mmCIF file of C-alpha atoms and ligand atoms in Angstrom:
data_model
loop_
_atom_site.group_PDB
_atom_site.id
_atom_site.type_symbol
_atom_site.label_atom_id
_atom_site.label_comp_id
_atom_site.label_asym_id
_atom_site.label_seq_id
_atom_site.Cartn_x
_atom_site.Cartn_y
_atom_site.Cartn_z
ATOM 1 C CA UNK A 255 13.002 21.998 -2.754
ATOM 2 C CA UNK A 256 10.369 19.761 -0.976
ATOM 3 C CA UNK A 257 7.919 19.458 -3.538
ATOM 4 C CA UNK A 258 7.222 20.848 -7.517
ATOM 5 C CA UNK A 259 3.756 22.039 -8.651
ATOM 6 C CA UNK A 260 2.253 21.334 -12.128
ATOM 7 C CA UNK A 261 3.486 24.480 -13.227
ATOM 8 C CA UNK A 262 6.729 24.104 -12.541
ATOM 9 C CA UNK A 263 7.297 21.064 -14.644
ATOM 10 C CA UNK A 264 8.210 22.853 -18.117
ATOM 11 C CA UNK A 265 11.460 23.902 -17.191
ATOM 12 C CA UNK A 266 13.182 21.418 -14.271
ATOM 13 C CA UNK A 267 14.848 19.809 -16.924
ATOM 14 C CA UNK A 268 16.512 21.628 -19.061
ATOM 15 C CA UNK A 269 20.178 21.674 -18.810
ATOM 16 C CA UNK A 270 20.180 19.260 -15.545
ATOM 17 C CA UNK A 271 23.236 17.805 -14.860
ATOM 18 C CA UNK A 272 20.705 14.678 -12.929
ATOM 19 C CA UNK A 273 17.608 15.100 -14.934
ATOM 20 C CA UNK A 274 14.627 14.207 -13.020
ATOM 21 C CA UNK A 275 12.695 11.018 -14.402
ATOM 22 C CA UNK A 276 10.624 10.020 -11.473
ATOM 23 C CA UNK A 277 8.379 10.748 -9.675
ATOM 24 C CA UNK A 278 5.779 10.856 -6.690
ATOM 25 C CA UNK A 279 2.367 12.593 -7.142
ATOM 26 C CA UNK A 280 -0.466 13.277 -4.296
ATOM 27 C CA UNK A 281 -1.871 16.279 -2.763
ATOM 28 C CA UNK A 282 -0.404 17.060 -0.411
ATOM 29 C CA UNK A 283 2.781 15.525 -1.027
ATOM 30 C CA UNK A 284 5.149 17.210 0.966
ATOM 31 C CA UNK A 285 5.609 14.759 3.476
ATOM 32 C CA UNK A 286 6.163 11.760 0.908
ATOM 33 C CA UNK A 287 9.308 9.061 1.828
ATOM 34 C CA UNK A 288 9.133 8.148 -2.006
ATOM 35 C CA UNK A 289 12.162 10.015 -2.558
ATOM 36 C CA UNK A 290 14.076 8.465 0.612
ATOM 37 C CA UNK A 291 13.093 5.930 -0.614
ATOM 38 C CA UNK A 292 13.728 5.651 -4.415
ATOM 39 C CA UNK A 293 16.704 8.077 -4.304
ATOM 40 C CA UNK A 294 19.513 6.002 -2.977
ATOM 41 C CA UNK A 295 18.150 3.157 -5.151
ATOM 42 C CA UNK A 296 18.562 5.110 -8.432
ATOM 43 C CA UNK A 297 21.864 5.869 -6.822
ATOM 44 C CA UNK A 298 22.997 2.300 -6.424
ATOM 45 C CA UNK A 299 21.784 1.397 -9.795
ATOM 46 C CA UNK A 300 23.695 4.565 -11.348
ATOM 47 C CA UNK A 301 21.441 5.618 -12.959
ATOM 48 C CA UNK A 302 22.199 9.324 -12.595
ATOM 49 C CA UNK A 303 18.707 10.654 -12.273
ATOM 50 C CA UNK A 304 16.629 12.264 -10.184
ATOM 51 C CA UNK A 305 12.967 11.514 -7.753
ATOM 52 C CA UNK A 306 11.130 14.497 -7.425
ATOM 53 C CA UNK A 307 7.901 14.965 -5.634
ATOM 54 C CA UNK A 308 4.900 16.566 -7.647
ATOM 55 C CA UNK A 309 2.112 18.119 -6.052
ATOM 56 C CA UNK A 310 -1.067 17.484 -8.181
ATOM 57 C CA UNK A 311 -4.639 18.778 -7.468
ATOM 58 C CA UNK A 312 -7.263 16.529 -7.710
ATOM 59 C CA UNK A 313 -9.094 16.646 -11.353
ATOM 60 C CA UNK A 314 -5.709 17.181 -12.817
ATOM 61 C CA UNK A 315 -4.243 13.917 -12.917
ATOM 62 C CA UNK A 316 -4.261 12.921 -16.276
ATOM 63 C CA UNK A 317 -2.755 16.281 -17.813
ATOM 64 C CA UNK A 318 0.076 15.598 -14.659
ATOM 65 C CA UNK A 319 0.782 12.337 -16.453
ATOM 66 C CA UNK A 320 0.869 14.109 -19.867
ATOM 67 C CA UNK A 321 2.806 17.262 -18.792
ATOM 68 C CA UNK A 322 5.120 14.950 -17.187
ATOM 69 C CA UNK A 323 5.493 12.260 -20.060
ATOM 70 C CA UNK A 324 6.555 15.518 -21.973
ATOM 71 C CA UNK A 325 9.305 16.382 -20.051
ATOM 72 C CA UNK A 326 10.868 13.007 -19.926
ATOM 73 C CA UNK A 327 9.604 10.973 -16.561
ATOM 74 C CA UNK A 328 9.596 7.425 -16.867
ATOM 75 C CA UNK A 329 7.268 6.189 -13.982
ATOM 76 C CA UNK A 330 5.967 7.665 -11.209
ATOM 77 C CA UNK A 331 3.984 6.725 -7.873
ATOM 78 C CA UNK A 332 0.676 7.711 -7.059
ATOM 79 C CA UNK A 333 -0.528 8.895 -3.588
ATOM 80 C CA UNK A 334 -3.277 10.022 -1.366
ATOM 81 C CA UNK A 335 -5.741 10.901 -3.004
ATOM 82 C CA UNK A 336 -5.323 10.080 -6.659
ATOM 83 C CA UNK A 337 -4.892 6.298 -7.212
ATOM 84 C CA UNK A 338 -8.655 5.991 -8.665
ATOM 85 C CA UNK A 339 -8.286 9.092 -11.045
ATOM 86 C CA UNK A 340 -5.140 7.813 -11.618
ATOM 87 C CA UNK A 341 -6.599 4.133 -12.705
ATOM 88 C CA UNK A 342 -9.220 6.358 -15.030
ATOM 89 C CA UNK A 343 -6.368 8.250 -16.456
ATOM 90 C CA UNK A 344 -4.543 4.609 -17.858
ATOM 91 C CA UNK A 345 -4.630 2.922 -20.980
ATOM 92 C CA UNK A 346 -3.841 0.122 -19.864
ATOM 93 C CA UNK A 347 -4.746 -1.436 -15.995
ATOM 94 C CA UNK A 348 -3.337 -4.846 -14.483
ATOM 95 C CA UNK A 349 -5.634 -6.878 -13.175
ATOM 96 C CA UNK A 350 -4.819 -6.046 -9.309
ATOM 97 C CA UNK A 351 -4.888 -2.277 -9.830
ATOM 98 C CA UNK A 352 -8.586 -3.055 -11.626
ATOM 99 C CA UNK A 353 -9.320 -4.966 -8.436
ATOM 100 C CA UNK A 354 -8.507 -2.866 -6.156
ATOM 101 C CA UNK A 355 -9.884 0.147 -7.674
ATOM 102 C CA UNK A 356 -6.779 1.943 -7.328
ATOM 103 C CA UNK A 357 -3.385 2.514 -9.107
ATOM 104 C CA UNK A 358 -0.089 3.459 -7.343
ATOM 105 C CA UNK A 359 2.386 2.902 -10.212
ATOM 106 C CA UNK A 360 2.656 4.138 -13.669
ATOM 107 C CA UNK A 361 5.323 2.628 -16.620
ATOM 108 C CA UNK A 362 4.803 4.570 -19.561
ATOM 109 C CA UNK A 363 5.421 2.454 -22.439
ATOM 110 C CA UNK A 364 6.081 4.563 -25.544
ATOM 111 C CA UNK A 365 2.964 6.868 -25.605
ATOM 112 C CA UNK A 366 0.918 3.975 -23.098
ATOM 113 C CA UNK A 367 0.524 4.667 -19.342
ATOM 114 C CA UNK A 368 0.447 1.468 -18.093
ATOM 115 C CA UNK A 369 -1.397 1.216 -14.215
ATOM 116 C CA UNK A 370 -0.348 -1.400 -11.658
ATOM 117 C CA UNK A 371 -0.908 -1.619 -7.875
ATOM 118 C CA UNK A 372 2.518 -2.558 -6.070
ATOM 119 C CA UNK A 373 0.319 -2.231 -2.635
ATOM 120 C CA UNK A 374 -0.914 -5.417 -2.849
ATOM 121 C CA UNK A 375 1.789 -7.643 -4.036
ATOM 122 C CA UNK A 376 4.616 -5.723 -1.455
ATOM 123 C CA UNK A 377 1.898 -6.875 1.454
ATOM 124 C CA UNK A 378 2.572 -10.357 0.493
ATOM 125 C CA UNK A 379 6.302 -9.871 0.267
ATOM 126 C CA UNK A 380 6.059 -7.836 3.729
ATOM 127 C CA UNK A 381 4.266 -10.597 5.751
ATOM 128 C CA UNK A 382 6.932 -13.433 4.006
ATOM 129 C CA UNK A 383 10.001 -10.641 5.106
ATOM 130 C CA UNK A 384 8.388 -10.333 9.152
ATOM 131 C CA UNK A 385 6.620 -13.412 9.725
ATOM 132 C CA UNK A 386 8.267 -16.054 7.152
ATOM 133 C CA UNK A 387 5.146 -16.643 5.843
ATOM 134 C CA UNK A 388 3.298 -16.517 2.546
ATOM 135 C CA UNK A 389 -0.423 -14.539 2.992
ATOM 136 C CA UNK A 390 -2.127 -17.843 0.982
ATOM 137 C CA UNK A 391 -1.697 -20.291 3.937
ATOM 138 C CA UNK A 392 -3.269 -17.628 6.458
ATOM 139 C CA UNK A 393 -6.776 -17.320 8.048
ATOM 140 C CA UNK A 394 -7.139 -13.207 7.782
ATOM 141 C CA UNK A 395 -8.432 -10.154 9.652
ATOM 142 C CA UNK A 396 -8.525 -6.843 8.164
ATOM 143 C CA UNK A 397 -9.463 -3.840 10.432
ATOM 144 C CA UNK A 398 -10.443 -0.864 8.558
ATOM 145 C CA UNK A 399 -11.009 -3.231 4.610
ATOM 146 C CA UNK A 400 -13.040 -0.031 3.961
ATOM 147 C CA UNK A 401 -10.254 1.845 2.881
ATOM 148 C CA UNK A 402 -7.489 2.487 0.640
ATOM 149 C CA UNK A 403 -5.161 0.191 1.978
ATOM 150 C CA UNK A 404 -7.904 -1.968 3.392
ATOM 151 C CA UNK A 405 -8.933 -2.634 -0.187
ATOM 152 C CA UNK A 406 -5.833 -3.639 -2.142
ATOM 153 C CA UNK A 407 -4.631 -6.086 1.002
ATOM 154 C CA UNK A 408 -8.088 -7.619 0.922
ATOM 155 C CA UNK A 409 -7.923 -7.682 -2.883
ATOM 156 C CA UNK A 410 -4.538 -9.388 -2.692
ATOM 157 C CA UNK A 411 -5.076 -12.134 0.124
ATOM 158 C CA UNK A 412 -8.061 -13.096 -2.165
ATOM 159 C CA UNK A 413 -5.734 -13.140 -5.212
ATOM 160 C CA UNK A 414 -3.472 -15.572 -3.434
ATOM 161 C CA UNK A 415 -6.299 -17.541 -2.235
ATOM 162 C CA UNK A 416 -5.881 -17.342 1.476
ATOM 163 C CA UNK A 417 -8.211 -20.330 3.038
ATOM 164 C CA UNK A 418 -10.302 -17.862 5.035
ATOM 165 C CA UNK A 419 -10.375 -14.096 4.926
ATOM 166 C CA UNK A 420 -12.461 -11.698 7.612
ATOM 167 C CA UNK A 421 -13.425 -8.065 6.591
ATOM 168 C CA UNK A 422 -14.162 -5.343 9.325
ATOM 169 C CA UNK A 423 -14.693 -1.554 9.198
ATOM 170 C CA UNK A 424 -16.453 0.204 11.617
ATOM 171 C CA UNK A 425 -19.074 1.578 8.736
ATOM 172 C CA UNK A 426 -20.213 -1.829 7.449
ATOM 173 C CA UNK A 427 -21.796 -0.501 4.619
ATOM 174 C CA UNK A 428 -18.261 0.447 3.029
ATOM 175 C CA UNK A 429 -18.078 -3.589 3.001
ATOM 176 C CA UNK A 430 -20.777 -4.957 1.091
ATOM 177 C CA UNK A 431 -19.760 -4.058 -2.616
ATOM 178 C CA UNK A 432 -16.244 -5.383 -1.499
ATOM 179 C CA UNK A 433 -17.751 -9.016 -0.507
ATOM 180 C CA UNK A 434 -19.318 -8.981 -3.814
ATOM 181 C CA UNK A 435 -16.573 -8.407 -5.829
ATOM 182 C CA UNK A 436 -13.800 -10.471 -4.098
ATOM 183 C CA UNK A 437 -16.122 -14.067 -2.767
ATOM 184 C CA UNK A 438 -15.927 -15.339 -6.158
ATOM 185 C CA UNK A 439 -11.951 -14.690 -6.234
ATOM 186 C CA UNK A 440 -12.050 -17.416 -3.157
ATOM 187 C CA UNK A 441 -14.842 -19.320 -5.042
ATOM 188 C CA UNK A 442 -13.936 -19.854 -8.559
ATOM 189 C CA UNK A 443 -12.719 -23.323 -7.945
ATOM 190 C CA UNK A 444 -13.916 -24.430 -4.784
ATOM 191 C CA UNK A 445 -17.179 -25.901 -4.181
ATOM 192 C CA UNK A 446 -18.196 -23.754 -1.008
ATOM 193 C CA UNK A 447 -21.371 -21.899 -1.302
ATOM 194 C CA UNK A 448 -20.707 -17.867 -1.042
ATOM 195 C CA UNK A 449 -19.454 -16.323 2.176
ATOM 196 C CA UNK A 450 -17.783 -19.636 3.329
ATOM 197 C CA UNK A 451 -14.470 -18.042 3.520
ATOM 198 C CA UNK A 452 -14.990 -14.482 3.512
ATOM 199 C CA UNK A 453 -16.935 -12.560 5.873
ATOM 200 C CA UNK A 454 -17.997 -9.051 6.792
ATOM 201 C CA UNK A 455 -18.690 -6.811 10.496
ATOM 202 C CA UNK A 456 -18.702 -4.188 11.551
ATOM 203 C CA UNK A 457 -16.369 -3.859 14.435
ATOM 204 C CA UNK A 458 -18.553 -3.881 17.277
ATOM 205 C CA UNK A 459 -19.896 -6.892 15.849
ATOM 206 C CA UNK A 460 -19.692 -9.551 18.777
ATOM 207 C CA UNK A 461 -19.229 -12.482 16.106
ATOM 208 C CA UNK A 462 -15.816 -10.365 15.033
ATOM 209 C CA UNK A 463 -14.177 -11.678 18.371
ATOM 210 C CA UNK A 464 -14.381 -14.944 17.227
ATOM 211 C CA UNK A 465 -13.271 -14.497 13.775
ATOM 212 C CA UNK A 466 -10.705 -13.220 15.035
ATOM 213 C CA UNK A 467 -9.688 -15.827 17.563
ATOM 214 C CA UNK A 468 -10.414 -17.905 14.374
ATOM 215 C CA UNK A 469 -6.949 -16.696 12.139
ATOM 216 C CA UNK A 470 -3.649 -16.223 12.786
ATOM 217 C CA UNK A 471 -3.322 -12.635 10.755
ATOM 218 C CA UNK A 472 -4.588 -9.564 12.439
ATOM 219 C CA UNK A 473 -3.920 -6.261 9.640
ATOM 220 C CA UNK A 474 -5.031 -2.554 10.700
ATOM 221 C CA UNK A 475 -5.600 -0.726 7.911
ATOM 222 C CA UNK A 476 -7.731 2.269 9.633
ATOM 223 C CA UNK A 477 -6.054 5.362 10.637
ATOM 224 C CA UNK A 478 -5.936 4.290 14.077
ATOM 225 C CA UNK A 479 -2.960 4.518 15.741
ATOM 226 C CA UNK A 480 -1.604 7.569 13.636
ATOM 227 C CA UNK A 481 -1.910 10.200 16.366
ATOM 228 C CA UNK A 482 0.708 9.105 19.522
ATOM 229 C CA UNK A 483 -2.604 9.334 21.885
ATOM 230 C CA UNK A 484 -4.734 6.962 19.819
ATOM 231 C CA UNK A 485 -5.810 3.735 21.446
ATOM 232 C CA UNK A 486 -6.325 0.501 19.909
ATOM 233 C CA UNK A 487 -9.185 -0.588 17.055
ATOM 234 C CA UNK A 488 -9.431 -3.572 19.185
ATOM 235 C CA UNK A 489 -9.808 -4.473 22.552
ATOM 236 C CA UNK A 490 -6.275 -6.149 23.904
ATOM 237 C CA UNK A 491 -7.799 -9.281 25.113
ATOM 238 C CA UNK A 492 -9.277 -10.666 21.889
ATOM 239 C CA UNK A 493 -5.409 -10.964 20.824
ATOM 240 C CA UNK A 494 -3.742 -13.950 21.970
ATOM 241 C CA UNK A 495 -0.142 -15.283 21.795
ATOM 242 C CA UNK A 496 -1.234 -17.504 18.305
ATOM 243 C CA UNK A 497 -1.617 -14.140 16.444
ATOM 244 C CA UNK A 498 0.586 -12.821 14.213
ATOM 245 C CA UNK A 499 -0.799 -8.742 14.147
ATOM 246 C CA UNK A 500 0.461 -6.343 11.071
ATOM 247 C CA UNK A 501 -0.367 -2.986 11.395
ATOM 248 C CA UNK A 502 0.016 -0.371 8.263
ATOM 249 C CA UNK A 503 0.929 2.235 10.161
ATOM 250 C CA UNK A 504 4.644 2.977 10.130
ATOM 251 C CA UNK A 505 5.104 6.538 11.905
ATOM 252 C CA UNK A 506 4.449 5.524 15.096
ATOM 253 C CA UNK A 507 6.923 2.657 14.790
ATOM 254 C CA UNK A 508 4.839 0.973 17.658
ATOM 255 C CA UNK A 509 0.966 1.542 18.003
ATOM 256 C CA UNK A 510 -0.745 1.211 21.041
ATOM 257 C CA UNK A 511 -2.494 -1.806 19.005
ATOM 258 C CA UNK A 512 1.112 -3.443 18.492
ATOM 259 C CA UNK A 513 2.050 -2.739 22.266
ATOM 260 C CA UNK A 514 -1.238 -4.288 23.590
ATOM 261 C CA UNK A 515 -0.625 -7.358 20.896
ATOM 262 C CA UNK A 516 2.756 -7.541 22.493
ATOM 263 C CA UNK A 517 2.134 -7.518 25.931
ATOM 264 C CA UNK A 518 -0.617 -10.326 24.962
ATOM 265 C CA UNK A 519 2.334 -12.616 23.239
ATOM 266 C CA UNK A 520 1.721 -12.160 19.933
ATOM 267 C CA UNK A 521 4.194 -11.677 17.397
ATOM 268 C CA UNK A 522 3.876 -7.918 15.984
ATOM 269 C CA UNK A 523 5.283 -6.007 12.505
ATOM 270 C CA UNK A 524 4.697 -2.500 11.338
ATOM 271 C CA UNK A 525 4.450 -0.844 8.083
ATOM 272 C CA UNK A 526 7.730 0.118 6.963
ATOM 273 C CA UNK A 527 8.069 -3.324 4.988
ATOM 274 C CA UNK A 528 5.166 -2.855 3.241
ATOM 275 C CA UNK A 529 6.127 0.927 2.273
ATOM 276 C CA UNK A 530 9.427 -1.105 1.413
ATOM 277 C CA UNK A 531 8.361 -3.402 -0.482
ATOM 278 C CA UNK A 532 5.532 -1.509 -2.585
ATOM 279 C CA UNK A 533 8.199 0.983 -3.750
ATOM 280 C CA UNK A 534 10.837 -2.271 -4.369
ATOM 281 C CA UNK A 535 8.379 -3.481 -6.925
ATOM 282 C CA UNK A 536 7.593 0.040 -8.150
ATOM 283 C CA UNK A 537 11.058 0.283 -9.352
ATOM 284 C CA UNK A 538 11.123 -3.182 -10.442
ATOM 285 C CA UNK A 539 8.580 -2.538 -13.275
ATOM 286 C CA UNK A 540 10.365 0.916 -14.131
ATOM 287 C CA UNK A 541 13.931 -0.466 -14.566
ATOM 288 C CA UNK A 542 13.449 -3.936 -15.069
ATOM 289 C CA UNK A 543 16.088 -4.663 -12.676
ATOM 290 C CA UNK A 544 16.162 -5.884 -9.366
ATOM 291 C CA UNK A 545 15.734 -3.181 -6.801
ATOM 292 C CA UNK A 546 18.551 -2.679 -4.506
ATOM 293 C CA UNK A 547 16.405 -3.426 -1.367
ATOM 294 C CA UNK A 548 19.363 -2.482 1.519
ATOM 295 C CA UNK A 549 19.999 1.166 -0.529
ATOM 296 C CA UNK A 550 16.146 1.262 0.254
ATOM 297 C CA UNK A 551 15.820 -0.080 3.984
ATOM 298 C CA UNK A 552 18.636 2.287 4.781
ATOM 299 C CA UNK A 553 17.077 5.091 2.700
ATOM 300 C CA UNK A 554 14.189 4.806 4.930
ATOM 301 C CA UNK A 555 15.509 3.932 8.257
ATOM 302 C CA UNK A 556 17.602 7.551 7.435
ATOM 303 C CA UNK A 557 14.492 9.397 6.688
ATOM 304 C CA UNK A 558 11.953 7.917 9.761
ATOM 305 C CA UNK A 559 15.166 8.405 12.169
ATOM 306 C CA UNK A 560 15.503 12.540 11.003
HETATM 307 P P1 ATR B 98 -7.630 5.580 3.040
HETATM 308 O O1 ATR B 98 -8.707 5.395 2.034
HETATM 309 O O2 ATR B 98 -6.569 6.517 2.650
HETATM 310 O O3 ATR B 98 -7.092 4.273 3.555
HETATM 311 P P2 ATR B 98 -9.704 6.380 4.782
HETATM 312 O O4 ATR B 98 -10.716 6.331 3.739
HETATM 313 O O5 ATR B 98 -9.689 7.552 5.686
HETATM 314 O O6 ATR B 98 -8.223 6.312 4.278
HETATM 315 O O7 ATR B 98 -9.855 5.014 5.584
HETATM 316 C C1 ATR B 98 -9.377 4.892 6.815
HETATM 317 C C2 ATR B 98 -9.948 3.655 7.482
HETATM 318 O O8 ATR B 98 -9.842 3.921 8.873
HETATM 319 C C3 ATR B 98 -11.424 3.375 7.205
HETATM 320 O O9 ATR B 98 -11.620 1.990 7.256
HETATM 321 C C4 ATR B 98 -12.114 4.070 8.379
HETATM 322 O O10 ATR B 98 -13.369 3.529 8.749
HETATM 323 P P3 ATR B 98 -14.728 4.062 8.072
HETATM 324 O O11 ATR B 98 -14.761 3.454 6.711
HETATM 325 O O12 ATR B 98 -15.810 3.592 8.948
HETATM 326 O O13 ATR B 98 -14.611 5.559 8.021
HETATM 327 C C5 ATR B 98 -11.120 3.752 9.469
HETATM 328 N N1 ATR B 98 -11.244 4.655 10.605
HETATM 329 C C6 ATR B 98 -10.940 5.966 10.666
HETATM 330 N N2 ATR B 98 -11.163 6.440 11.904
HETATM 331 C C7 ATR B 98 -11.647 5.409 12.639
HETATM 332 C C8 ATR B 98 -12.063 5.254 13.992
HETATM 333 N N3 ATR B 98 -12.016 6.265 14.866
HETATM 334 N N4 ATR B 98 -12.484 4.030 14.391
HETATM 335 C C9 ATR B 98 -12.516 2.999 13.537
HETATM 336 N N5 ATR B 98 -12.123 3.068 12.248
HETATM 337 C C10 ATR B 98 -11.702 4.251 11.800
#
């Protein structure tokens, strides 16, 4: 069984032997690693349950959440494309999740769905796990800070207060409620007027080149690089051998942007940490336990490799 559908739900667990009691909702949802990825950590903590993936349809998120409450699930993930409806469908919201618009893990405690956003925080414990270093201390380029992903690791190198943080999407527009919200995050307690350390283009802004020769963080968040045959968001010579380049994308393991940023001397990291580390803390707020991050690694490694 790949996947369950709403309908389904009544019944799974009655008389399981491994009841399930998480879960992984999007639509689709098929192709979702959350079980590779949660499975084998359930396992290690013997917990005897199960990870099942849900496939929801969009306007019926919050009767999911109920439906599934019913039947016993403890927390589940959200997924393309339901972590706003999912945010509208809490009681209660941390303040990242609120932030970033967007919720990918739900606690229920007692009757209370409780919304956080483990995107943002598992960035910052990505870039510390491939580069050694903590997002704060970095000058910052986001690629593609229009979407999804773009958002919460925008949100969360503001939250940590990185010194100087550059926003690019290729529709600039997307950008401008963004700066808004997130300047006075790197404002409250500085005395820099507004836009000092955070910046918008679009990317065939000219001035992006030298923001970006500017940091030491390059982050692709478009969808760029998904498709073998795609070629780079960025031309190969603004990278140079100071940059440190992340790019979300985890399936290709190596983007033509990472091979370019390569062959240019830079140091280069995909997105499997960052689907790591999200789902670490996921579990983290459901068990209360540390999550067993090598069950996880080689949970994943298993699944990309098959
Ligand atoms: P999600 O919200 O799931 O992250 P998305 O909304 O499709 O996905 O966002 C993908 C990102 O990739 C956006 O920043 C998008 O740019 P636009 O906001 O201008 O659409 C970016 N993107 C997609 N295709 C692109 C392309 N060919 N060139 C540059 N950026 C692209």
């Amino acid at each position: 069984m790949t996947h369950y559908h709403l309908d389904d739900l009544s019944s799974i667990n009655t008389n399981a032997p491994k009841p399930a009691r998480f879960a992984v909702i999007g639509n689709p949802v098929a192709h979702s690693l959350s079980p590779q990825l949660h499975q084998p950590a359930l396992d290690a903590l013997e917990l005897n349950v199960r990870y099942i993936r849900v496939e929801v349809p969009e306007g019926r998120v919050a009767e999911a959440f109920e439906k599934m409450h019913e039947i016993g699930i403890q927390g589940i993930n959200v997924t393309v494309p339901h972590k706003l409806e999912a945010l509208d469908a809490c009681d209660e919201v941390g303040k990242g999740a609120r932030l970033m618009g967007a919720v990918n893990t739900i606690v229920f405690e007692g009757e209370k769905k409780v919304g956080f956003n483990t995107d943002g925080p598992g960035f910052v414990r990505a870039i510390r796990e491939d580069f050694g270093l903590d997002l704060g201390d970095l000058r910052i380029v986001i690629i593609g800070a229009g979407g999804g992903a773009g958002r919460a690791i925008a949100t969360q190198c503001c939250l940590e207060d990185c010194p100087q943080l550059t926003l690019a999407n290729r529709t600039v527009e997307k950008l401008t409620s963004m700066q808004t919200l997130l300047d006075p995050l790197l404002h409250g307690e500085k005395l820099e007027g507004p836009g000092d350390r955070l910046s918008i283009h679009s990317l065939d802004d000219p001035a992006l080149q030298e923001a970006i020769a500017n940091s030491e963080l390059i982050i692709n968040t478009t969808s760029v690089g998904l498709k073998q045959s795609d070629p780079s968001p960025l031309p190969s010579h603004w990278i140079e051998p100071h940059h440190l380049v992340y790019d979300t994308i985890y399936n290709p393991s190596c983007t033509r942007l990472l091979r370019d940023s390569q062959a240019q001397g830079a140091r280069i990291a995909n997105g499997i940490s960052l689907l790591l580390h999200q789902g670490a803390l996921s579990l983290e707020y459901w068990t209360n336990r540390d999550a067993p991050i090598d069950a996880m690694r080689q949970g994943l490694a298993e699944a990309i490799r098959a």
